[in-house]
Short mmCIF file of C-alpha atoms and ligand atoms in Angstrom, two decimals:
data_model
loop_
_atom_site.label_atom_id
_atom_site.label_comp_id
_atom_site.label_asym_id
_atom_site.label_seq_id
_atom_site.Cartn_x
_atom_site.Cartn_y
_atom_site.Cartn_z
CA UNK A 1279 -8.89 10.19 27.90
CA UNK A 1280 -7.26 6.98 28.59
CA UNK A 1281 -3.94 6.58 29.54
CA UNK A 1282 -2.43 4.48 26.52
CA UNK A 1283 -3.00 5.45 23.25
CA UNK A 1284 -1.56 4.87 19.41
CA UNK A 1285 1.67 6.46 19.00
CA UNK A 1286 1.44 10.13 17.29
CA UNK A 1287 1.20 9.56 13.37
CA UNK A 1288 -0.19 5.59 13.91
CA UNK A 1289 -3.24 4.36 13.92
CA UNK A 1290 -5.22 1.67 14.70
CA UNK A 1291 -7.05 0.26 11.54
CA UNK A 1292 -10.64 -0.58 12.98
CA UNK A 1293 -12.38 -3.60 11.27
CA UNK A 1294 -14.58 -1.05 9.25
CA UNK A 1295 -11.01 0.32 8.30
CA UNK A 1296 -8.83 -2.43 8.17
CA UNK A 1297 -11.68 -4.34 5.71
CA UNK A 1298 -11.41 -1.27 3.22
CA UNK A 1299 -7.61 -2.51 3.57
CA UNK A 1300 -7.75 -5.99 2.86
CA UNK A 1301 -9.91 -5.26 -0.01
CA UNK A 1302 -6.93 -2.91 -1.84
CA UNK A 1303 -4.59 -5.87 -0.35
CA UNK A 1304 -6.62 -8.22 -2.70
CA UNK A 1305 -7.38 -5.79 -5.50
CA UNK A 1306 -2.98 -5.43 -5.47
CA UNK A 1307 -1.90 -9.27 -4.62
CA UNK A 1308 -4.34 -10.21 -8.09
CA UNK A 1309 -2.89 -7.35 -10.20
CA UNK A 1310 0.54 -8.71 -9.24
CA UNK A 1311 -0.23 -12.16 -10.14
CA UNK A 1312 -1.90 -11.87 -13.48
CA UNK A 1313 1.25 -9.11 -14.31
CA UNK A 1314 4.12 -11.71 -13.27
CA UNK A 1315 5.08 -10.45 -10.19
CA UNK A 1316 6.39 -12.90 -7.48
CA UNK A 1317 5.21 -11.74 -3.91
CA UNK A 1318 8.53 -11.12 -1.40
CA UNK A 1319 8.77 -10.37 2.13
CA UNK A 1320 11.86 -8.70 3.70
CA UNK A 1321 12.28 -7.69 7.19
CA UNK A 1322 10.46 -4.50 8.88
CA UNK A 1323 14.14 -2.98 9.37
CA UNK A 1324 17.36 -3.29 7.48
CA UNK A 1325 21.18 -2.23 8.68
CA UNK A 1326 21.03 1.49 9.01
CA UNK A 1327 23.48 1.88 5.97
CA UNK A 1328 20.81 0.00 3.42
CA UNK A 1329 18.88 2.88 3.21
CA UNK A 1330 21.80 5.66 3.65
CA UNK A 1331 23.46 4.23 0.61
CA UNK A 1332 20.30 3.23 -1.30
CA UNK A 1333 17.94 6.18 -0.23
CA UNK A 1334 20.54 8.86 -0.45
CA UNK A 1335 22.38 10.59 3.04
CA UNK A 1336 20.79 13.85 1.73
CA UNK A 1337 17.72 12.89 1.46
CA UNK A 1338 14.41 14.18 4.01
CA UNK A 1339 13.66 10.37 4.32
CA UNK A 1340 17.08 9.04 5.46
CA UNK A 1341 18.21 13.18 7.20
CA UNK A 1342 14.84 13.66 8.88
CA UNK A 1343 12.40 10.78 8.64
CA UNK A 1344 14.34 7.63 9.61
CA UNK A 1345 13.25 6.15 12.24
CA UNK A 1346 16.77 4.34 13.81
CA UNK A 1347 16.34 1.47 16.06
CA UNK A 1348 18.40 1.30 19.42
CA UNK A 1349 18.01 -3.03 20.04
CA UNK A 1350 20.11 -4.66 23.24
CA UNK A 1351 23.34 -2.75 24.84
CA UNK A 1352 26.32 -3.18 22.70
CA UNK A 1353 24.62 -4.56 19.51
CA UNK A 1354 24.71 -0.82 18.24
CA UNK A 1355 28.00 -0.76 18.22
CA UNK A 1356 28.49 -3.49 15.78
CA UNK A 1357 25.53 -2.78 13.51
CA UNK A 1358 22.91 0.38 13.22
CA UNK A 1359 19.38 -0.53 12.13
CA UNK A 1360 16.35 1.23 10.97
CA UNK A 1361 12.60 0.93 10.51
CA UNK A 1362 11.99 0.66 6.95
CA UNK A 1363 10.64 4.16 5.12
CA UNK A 1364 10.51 2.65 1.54
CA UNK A 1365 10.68 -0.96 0.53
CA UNK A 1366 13.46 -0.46 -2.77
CA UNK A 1367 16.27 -0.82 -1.12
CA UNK A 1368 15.78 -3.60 1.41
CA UNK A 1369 14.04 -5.67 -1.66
CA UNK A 1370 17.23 -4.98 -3.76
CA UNK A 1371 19.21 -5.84 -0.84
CA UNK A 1372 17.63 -9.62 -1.00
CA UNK A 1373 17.90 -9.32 -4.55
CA UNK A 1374 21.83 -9.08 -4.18
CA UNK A 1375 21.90 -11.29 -1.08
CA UNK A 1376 20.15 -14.15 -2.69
CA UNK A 1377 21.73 -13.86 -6.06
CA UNK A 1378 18.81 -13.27 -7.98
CA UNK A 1379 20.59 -12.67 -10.35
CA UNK A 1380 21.64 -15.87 -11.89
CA UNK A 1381 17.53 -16.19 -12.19
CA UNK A 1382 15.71 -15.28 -15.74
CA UNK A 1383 15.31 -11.66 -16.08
CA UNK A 1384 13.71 -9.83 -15.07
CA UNK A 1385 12.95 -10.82 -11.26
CA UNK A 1386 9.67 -9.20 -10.72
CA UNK A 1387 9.05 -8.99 -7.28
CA UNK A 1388 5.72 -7.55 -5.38
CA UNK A 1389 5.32 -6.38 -1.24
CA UNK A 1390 2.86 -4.72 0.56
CA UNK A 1391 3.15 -3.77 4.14
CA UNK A 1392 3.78 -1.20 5.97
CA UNK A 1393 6.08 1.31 5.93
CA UNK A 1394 7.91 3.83 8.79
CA UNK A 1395 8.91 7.69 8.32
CA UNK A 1396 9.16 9.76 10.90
CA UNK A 1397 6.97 12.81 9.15
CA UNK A 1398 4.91 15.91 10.79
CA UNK A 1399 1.82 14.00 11.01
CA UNK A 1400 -1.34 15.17 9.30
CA UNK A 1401 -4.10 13.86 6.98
CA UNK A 1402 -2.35 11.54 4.59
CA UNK A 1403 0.85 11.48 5.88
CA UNK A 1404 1.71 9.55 9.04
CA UNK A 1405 4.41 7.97 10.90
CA UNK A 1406 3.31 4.19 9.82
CA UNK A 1407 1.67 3.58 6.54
CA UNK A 1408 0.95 0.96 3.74
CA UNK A 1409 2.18 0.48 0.37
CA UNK A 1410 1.52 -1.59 -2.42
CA UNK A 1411 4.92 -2.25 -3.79
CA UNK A 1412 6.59 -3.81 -7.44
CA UNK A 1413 9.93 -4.11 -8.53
CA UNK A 1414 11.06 -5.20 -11.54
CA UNK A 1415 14.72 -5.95 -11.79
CA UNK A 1416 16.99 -6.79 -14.98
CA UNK A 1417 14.91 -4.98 -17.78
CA UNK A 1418 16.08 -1.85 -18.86
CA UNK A 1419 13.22 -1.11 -20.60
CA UNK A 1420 11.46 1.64 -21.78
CA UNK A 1421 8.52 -1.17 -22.54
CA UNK A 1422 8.91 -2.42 -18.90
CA UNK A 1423 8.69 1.27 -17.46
CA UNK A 1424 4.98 2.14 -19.32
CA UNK A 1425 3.68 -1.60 -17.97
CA UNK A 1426 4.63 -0.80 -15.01
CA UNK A 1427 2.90 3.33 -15.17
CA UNK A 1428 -0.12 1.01 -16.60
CA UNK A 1429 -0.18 -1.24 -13.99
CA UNK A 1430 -0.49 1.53 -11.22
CA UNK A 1431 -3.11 2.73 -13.32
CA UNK A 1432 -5.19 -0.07 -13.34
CA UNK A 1433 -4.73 -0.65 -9.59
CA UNK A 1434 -6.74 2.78 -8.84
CA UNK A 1435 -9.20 1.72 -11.64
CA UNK A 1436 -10.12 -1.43 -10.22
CA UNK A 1437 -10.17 0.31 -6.56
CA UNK A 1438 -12.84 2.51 -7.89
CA UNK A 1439 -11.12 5.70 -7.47
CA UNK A 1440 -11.53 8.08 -10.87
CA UNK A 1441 -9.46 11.40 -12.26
CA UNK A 1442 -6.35 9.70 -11.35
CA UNK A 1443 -3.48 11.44 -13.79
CA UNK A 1444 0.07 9.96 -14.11
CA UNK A 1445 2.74 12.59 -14.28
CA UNK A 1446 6.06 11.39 -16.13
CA UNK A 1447 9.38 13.06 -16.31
CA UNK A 1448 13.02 11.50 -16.92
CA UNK A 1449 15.79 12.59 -14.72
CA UNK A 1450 18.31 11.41 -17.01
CA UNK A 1451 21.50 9.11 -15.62
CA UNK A 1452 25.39 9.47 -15.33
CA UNK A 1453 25.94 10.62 -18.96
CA UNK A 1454 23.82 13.98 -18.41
CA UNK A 1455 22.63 15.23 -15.23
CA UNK A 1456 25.74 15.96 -13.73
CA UNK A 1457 25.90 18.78 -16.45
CA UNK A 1458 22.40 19.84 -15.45
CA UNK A 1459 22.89 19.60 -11.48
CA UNK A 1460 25.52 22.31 -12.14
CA UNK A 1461 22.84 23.93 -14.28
CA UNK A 1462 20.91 23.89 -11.45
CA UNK A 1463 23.34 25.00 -8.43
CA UNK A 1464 23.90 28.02 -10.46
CA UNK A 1465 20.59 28.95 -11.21
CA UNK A 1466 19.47 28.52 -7.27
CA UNK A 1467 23.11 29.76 -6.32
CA UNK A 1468 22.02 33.00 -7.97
CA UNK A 1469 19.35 33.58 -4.50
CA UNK A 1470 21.31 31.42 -2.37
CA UNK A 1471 20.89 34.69 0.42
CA UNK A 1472 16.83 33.93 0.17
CA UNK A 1473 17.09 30.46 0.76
CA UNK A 1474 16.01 28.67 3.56
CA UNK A 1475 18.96 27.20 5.95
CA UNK A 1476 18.17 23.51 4.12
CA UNK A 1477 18.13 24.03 1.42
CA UNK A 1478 21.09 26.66 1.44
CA UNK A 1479 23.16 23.60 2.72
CA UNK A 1480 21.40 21.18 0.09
CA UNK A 1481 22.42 23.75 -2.44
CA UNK A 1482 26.36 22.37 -2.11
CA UNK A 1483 25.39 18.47 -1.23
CA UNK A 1484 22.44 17.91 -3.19
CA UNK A 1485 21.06 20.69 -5.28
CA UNK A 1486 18.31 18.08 -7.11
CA UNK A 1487 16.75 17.84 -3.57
CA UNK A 1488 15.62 21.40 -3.99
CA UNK A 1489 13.07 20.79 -6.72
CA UNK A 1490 11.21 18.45 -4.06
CA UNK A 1491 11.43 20.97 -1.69
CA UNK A 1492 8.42 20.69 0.46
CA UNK A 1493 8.95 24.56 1.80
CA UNK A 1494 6.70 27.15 0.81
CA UNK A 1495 9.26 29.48 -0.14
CA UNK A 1496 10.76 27.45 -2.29
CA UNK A 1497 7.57 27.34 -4.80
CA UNK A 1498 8.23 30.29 -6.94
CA UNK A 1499 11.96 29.42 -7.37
CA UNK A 1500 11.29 25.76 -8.35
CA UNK A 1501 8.51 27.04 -11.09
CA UNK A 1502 10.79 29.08 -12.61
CA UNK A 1503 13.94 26.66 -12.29
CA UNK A 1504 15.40 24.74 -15.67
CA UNK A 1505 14.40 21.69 -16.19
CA UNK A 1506 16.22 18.67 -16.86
CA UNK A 1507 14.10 17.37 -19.90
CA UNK A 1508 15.89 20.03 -21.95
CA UNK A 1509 19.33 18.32 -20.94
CA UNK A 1510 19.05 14.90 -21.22
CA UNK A 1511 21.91 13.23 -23.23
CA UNK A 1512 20.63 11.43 -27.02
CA UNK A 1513 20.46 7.80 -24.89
CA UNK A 1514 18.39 8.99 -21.98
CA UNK A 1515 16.11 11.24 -24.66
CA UNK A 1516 15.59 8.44 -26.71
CA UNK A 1517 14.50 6.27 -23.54
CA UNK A 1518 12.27 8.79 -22.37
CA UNK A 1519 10.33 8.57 -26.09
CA UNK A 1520 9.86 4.75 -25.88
CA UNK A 1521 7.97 4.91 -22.09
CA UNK A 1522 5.71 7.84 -24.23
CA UNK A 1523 5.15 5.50 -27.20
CA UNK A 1524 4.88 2.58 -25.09
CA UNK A 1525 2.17 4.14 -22.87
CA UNK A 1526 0.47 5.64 -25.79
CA UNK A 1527 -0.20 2.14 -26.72
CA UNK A 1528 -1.90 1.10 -24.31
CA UNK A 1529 -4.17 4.07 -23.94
CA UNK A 1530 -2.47 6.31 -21.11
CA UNK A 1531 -1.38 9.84 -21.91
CA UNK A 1532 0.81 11.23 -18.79
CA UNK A 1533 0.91 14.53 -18.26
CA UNK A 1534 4.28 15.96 -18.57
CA UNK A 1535 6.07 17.42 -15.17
CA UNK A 1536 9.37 18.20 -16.13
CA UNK A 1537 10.16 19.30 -12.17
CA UNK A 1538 9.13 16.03 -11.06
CA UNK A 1539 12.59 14.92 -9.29
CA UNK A 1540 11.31 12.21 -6.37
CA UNK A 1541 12.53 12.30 -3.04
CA UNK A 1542 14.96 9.51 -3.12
CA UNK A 1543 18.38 9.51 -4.60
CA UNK A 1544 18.19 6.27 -6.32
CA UNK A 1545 16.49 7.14 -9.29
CA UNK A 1546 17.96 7.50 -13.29
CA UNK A 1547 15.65 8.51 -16.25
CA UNK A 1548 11.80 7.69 -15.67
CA UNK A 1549 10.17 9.11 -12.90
CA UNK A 1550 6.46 9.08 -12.23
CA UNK A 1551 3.69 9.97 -9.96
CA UNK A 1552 0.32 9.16 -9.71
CA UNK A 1553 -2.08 12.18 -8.59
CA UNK A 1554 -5.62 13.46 -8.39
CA UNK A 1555 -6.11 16.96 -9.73
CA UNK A 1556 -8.83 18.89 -7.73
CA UNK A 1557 -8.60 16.61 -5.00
CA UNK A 1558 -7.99 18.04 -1.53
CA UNK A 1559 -4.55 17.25 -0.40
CA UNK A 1560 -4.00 17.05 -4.34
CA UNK A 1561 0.26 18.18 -3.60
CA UNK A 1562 0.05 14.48 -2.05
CA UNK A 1563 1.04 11.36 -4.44
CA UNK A 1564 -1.03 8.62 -4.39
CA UNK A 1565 1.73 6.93 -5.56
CA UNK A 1566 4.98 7.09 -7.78
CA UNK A 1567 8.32 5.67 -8.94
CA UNK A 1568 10.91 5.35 -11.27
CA UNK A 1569 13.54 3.62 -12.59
CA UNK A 1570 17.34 3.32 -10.45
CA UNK A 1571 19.35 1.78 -13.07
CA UNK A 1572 22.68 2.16 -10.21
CA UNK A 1573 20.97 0.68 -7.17
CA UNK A 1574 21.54 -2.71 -7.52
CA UNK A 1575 25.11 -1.68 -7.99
CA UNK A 1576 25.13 0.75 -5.20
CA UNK A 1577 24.25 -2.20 -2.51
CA UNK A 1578 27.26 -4.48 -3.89
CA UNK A 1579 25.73 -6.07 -6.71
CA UNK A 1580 26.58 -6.51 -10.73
CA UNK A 1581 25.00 -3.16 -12.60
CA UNK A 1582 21.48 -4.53 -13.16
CA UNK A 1583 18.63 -2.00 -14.18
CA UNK A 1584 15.47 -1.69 -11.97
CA UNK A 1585 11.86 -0.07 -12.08
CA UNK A 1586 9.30 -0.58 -9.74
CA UNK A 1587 6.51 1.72 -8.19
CA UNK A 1588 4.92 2.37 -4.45
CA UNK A 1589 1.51 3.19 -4.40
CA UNK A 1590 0.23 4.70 -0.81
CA UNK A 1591 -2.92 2.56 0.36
CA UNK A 1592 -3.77 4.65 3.20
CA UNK A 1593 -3.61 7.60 0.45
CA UNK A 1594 -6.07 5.95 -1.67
CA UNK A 1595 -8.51 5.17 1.41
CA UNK A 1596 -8.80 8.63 1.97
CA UNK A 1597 -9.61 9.75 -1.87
CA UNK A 1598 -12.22 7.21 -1.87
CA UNK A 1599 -13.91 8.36 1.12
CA UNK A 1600 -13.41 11.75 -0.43
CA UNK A 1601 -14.65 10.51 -3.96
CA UNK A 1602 -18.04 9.81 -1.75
CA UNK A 1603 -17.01 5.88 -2.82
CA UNK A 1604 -19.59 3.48 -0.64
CA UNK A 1605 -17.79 1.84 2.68
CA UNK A 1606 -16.62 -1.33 2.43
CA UNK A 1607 -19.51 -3.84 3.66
CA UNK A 1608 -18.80 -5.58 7.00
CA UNK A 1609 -18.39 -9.33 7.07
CA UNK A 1610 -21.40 -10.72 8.24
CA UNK A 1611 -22.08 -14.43 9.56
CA UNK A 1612 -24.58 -16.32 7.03
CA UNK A 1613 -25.71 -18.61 10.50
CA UNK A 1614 -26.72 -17.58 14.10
CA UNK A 1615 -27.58 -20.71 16.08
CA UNK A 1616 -29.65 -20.12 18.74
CA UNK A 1617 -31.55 -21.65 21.32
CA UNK A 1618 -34.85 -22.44 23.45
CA UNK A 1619 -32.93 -23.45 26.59
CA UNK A 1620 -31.10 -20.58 27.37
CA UNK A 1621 -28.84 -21.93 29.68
CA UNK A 1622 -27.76 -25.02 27.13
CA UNK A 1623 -24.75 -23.21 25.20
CA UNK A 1624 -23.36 -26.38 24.98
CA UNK A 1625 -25.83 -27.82 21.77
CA UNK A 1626 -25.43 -23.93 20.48
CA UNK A 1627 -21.47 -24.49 20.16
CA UNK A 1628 -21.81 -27.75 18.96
CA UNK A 1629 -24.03 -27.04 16.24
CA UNK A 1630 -22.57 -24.00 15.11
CA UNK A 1631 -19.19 -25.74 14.71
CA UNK A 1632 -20.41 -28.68 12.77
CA UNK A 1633 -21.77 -25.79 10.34
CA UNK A 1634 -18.50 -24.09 10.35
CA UNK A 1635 -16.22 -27.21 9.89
CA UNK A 1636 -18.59 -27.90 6.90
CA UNK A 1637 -17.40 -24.25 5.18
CA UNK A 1638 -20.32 -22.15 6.38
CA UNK A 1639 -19.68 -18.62 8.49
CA UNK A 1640 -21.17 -19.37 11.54
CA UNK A 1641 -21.84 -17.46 15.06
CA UNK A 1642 -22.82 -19.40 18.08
CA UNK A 1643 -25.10 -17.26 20.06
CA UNK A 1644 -23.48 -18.06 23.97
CA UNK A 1645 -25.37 -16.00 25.96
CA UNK A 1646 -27.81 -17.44 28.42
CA UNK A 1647 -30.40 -15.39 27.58
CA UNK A 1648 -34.16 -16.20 25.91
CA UNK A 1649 -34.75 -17.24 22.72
CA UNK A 1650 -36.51 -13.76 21.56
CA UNK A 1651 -33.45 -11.76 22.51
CA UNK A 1652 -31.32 -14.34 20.60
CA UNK A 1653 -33.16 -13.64 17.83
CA UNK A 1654 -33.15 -10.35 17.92
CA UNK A 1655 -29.12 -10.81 17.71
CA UNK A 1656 -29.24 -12.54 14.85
CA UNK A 1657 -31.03 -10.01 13.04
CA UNK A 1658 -28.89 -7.49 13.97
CA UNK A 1659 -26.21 -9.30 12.78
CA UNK A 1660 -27.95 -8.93 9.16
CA UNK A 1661 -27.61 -13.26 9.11
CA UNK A 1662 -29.21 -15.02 6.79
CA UNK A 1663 -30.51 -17.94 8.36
CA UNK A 1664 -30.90 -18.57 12.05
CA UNK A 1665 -30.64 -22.58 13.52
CA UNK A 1666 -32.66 -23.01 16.29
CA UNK A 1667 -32.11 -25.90 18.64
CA UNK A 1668 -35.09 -27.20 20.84
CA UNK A 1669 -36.35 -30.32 21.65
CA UNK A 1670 -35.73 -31.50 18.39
CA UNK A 1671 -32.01 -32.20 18.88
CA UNK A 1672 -32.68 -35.21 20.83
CA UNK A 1673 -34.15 -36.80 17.61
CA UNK A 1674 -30.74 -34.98 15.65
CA UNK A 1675 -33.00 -32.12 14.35
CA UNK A 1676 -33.40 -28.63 14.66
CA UNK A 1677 -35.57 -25.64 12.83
CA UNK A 1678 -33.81 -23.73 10.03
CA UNK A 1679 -35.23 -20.45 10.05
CA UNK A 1680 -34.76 -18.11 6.96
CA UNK A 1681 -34.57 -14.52 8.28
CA UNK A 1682 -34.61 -12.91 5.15
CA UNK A 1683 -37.13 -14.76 3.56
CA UNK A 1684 -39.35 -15.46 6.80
CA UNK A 1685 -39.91 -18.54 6.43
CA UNK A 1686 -39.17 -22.30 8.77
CA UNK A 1687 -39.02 -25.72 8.72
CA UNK A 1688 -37.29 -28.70 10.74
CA UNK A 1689 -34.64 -29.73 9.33
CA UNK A 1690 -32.36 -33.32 9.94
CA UNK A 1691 -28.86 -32.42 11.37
CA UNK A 1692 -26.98 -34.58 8.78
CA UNK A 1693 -28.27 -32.51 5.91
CA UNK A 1694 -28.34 -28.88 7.58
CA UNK A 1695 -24.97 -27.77 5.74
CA UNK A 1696 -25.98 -28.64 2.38
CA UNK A 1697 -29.99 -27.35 3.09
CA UNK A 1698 -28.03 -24.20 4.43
CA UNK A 1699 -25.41 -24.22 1.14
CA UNK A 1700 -28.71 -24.76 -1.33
CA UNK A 1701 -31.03 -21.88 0.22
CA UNK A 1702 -28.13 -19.47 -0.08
CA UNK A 1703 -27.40 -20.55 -3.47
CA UNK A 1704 -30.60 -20.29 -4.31
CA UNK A 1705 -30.98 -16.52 -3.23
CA UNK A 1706 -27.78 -15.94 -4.76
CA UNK A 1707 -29.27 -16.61 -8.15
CA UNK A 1708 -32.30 -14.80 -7.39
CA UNK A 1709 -35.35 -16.69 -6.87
CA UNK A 1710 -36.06 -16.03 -3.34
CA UNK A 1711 -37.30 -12.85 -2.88
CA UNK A 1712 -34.61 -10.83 -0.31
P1 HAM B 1904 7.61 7.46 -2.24
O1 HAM B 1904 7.14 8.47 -3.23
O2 HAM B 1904 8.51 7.94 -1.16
O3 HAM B 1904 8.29 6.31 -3.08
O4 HAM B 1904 6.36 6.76 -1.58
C1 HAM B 1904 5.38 6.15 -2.38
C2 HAM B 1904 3.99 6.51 -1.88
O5 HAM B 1904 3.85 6.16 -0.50
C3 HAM B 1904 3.66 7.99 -1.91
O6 HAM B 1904 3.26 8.40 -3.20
C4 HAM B 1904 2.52 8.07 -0.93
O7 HAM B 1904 1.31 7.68 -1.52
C5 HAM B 1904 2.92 7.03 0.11
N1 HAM B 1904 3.52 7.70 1.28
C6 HAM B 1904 4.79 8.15 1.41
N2 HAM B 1904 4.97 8.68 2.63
C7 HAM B 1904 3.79 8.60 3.28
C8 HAM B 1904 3.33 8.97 4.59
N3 HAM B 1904 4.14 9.55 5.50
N4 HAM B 1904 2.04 8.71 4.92
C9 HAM B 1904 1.21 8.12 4.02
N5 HAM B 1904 1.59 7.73 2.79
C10 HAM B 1904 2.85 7.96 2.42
C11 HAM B 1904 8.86 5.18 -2.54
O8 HAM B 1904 8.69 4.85 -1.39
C12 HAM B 1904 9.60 4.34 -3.54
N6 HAM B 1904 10.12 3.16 -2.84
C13 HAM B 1904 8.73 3.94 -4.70
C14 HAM B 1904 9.47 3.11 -5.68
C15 HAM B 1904 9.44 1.76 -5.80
N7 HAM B 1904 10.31 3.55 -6.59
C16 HAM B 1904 10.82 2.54 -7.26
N8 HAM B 1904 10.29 1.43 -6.77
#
């Protein structure tokens, strides 16, 4: 084994891998566009305190998962830092610092990136993965919240990945889940002797952490626990009916999960996930969020509302491959020039970077080996056409040969690109036989 490898809980995103990525990547940085979302960028790690205060102290992302940086001596006095677990809170961070606020509401802002938790590794949950991230700040909805359920929708749609469900609950705000917290702390107070030592302590900090309780022996008690939907205040109730009518228009039907709290502390009325039923791994979102009508508040600015989502790409990788969805096709190069001198590389590069600086995808075949073997290459490259340079080139010509069709002819230099761009049109639309 060698010496060096990926941290435990990375990975290294091979090209087959990392293309499958960059297709979601595309698939999400569209969606955002043609919904109004502005793409953002915001630093891989934030002051320490952005994510205490906006994540919640008592939560398992900021109490167990954070991973804290330690940068040059002394600098740790004056500031703490940490690898970001969940975009939110640094993007409402900018929001505040960049007073976004005097802009047209609402901001709608889009990221996607990677993201850092330090989590018991295992399939579908690692130490560094990717989200596709939107946040849209100033609205306080209840339209806003079902575009934004929709647009998660569509994302997995347009991935390919079927039997995707949204679960929706509200968690209700200020006005009523105080009441219901208590609610709860009595109703989990009542086998505070069987709980485990976590959630024991949670049970006095934060007893709404115990509905996301992740341990086994928690299951049965969370089942059975009240839920909030039956004490949410007439405001928050009302809400809660315009994200149902709102998504009813446009075709989704959530299924109701009236346990459904979210691990983060940030949230106020609709909360959502996005699952697979039957699936393996199925307890795993695919993605979810909610609305935090106090966050932007919370990290110093005016009360603003805010809804956004984060949908896990690395998540929806793995339910494709599980879905039996076909691999994403390698990038192949449409040109391998080649040649009958094996040791003159030097006409090979030349040629293949004319064809390249005139927009083709072109590999220069640098080997000094014979012209059979070169060939050989190219097929196994699946190119389409291979340029072969011989003799020709002192004359400024060389033979185009078609490797999918079979077929060669000599061709000038100066019109190569376009005879290239007009074969490959040509078998785009059908009428040479592949
Ligand atoms: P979250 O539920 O903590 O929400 O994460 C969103 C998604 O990220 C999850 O549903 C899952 O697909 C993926 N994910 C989380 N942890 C891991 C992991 N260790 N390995 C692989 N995938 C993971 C948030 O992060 C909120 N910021 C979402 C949000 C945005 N709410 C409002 N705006």
């Amino acid at each position: 084994m060698p010496k060096f490898q990926a941290p435990r809980g990375t990975r290294d995103l091979l090209p087959a891998e990392r293309s499958a990525f960059l297709r979601l990547e595309g698939i999400a940085r569209d969606l955002a566009t043609r919904y109004g979302y502005q793409p953002i960028e915001t630093p891989l790690f934030e002051q320490s305190e952005v994510f205490e205060r906006g994540v919640g102290a008592v939560t398992d992302v900021v109490e167990k998962e954070l991973f804290r940086v330690q940068a040059g001596r002394g600098d740790q006095e004056r500031e703490r830092w940490a690898l970001r677990p969940e975009p939110t809170a640094g993007l409402v961070r900018a929001y505040v610092q960049h007073g976004m606020q005097t802009l047209p509401q609402p901001v709608k802002l889009t990221l996607t990136g990677p993201m850092f938790r330090y989590d018991r590794p295992q399939a579908g949950r690692y130490r560094q993965f990717w989200q596709f991230d939107v946040e849209a700040l100033g609205d306080p909805g209840p339209g806003i919240d079902a575009e934004i359920i929709e647009l998660g929708s569509r994302f997995y749609a347009t991935a390919g990945l079927t039997g995707v469900e949204v679960q929706l609950n509200s968690i209700g705000d200020g006005a009523c889940r105080p009441a219901y917290i208590e609610t709860l702390r009595a109703y989990f107070g009542r086998y505070r002797a069987d709980l485990p030592e976590l959630e024991r302590a949670r049970l006095e900090t934060a007893p709404l952490r115990l509905l996301d309780s992740k341990d086994e022996r928690m299951q049965p008690l969370i089942a059975a626990a009240p839920t909030i939907t039956e004490h949410l205040c007439p405001a928050c109730d009302a809400h809660f009916a315009g994200v149902r009518a709102h998504l009813e228009a446009v075709g989704i039907t959530p299924r109701p999960a009236p346990r459904l709290v979210r691990g983060l502390d940030y949230y106020t009325r609709t909360a959502f996930e996005f699952h697979r039923p039957g699936a393996a791994g199925q307890q795993q979102a695919l993605g979810g969020g909610g609305r935090y009508d106090g966050l932007v508040e919370l990290l110093g600015g005016r009360p603003t509302p805010g809804i956004g989502f984060g949908l896990g790409l690395d998540r929806v990788i793995l339910a494709l491959a599980e879905q039996g969805a076909e691999p994403v096709a390698e990038a192949h190069p449409s040109v391998v020039v080649v040649g009958a001198d094996p040791e003159d590389t030097v006409a090979r590069l030349r040629v293949a970077t004319m064809l390249r600086a005139g927009g083709l995808s072109a590999r220069a075949d640098l080997a000094a080996r014979r012209l059979g073997k070169q060939l050989e290459g190219a097929a196994r490259d699946g190119a389409h056409f291979a340029v072969i340079c011989g003799d020709e080139l002192a004359h400024d010509q060389v033979q185009l040969k078609d490797l999918q069709a079979g077929t060669q002819r000599r061709v000038e230099l100066a019109d190569l690109v376009r005879d290239i761009q007009r074969a490959e049109a040509q078998h785009r639309h059908g009428s040479v036989e592949a």
